[in-house]
Coordinates of C-alpha atoms in Angstrom, one line a residue:
X1 CA -25.0 -45.7 11.2
X2 CA -25.5 -45.7 15.0
X3 CA -28.8 -44.1 15.6
X4 CA -30.0 -43.1 19.0
X5 CA -33.6 -43.7 19.8
X6 CA -35.5 -40.4 20.3
X7 CA -39.0 -41.9 20.4
X8 CA -40.4 -45.4 20.2
X9 CA -43.5 -47.4 20.8
X10 CA -43.4 -51.0 22.2
X11 CA -40.6 -52.5 20.1
X12 CA -37.0 -51.6 19.9
X13 CA -36.4 -50.1 16.4
X14 CA -33.6 -52.6 15.8
X15 CA -36.2 -55.4 16.0
X16 CA -38.4 -53.8 13.3
X17 CA -37.8 -54.7 9.6
X18 CA -39.2 -52.0 7.3
X19 CA -40.9 -53.1 4.1
X20 CA -39.7 -50.0 2.2
X21 CA -37.0 -47.3 2.6
X22 CA -37.5 -43.7 1.4
X23 CA -34.1 -41.8 1.4
X24 CA -34.6 -38.1 1.4
X25 CA -31.1 -37.2 2.8
X26 CA -30.0 -33.9 1.3
X27 CA -33.6 -32.8 0.5
X28 CA -34.9 -29.6 2.1
X29 CA -38.1 -29.4 4.1
X30 CA -41.0 -29.9 3.4
X31 CA -40.0 -32.4 0.7
X32 CA -39.5 -35.4 3.2
X33 CA -43.0 -34.9 4.6
X34 CA -44.6 -34.4 1.2
X35 CA -43.0 -37.5 -0.4
X36 CA -43.8 -39.5 2.7
X37 CA -47.5 -38.5 2.5
X38 CA -47.5 -39.4 -1.2
X39 CA -45.9 -42.8 -0.6
X40 CA -47.9 -44.0 2.4
X41 CA -51.2 -44.7 0.6
X42 CA -49.3 -47.1 -1.7
X43 CA -48.4 -49.3 1.2
X44 CA -50.6 -52.2 2.4
X45 CA -52.2 -51.9 5.9
X46 CA -49.5 -53.0 8.4
X47 CA -46.5 -52.4 6.1
X48 CA -43.7 -50.2 7.5
X49 CA -41.9 -47.3 5.8
X50 CA -38.4 -46.3 6.8
X51 CA -37.9 -42.6 6.1
X52 CA -34.4 -41.1 6.2
X53 CA -34.0 -37.4 6.4
X54 CA -31.4 -34.8 7.5
X55 CA -33.9 -31.9 7.5
X56 CA -34.0 -30.6 11.0
X57 CA -37.5 -29.3 10.6
X58 CA -38.8 -32.8 9.8
X59 CA -38.6 -33.7 13.6
X60 CA -41.6 -31.4 14.0
X61 CA -43.4 -32.2 10.7
X62 CA -43.2 -35.9 10.3
X63 CA -44.8 -36.9 13.7
X64 CA -47.6 -34.5 13.2
X65 CA -48.3 -35.5 9.6
X66 CA -48.2 -39.2 10.4
X67 CA -50.8 -38.7 13.2
X68 CA -53.0 -36.4 11.2
X69 CA -53.2 -38.9 8.3
X70 CA -53.9 -41.9 10.5
X71 CA -50.5 -43.6 10.3
X72 CA -48.5 -44.9 13.3
X73 CA -45.1 -43.5 14.0
X74 CA -43.2 -46.5 15.5
X75 CA -39.9 -44.7 16.2
X76 CA -37.8 -41.7 15.6
X77 CA -34.0 -42.2 15.8
X78 CA -31.2 -39.7 15.4
X79 CA -27.5 -40.0 14.3
X80 CA -25.9 -36.6 14.2
X81 CA -28.0 -34.7 11.7
X82 CA -29.6 -37.8 10.2
X83 CA -33.1 -38.8 11.3
X84 CA -34.7 -42.2 10.8
X85 CA -38.5 -42.6 11.1
X86 CA -40.4 -45.9 11.1
X87 CA -44.0 -45.3 10.0
X88 CA -46.6 -48.0 9.8
X89 CA -49.7 -47.8 7.6

């Protein structure tokens, strides 16, 4: 996939290696946000989750949910309808 960076912090997303991948492609909203919020507490502080989604509404929900729960959204990338989020605990 050739993702285009929509949002990033300091590092280029290609330079970040996620510790875990959560593939929610094909799942309707709000499932990607719910499963992300259920998964994040299981990560150790500093670990990174890669969340894949093709739910258009997730572009609004995921950034808000990560911030509201104290996680860091490192990047948002898009490839057509596919979205890739890198979230750090």
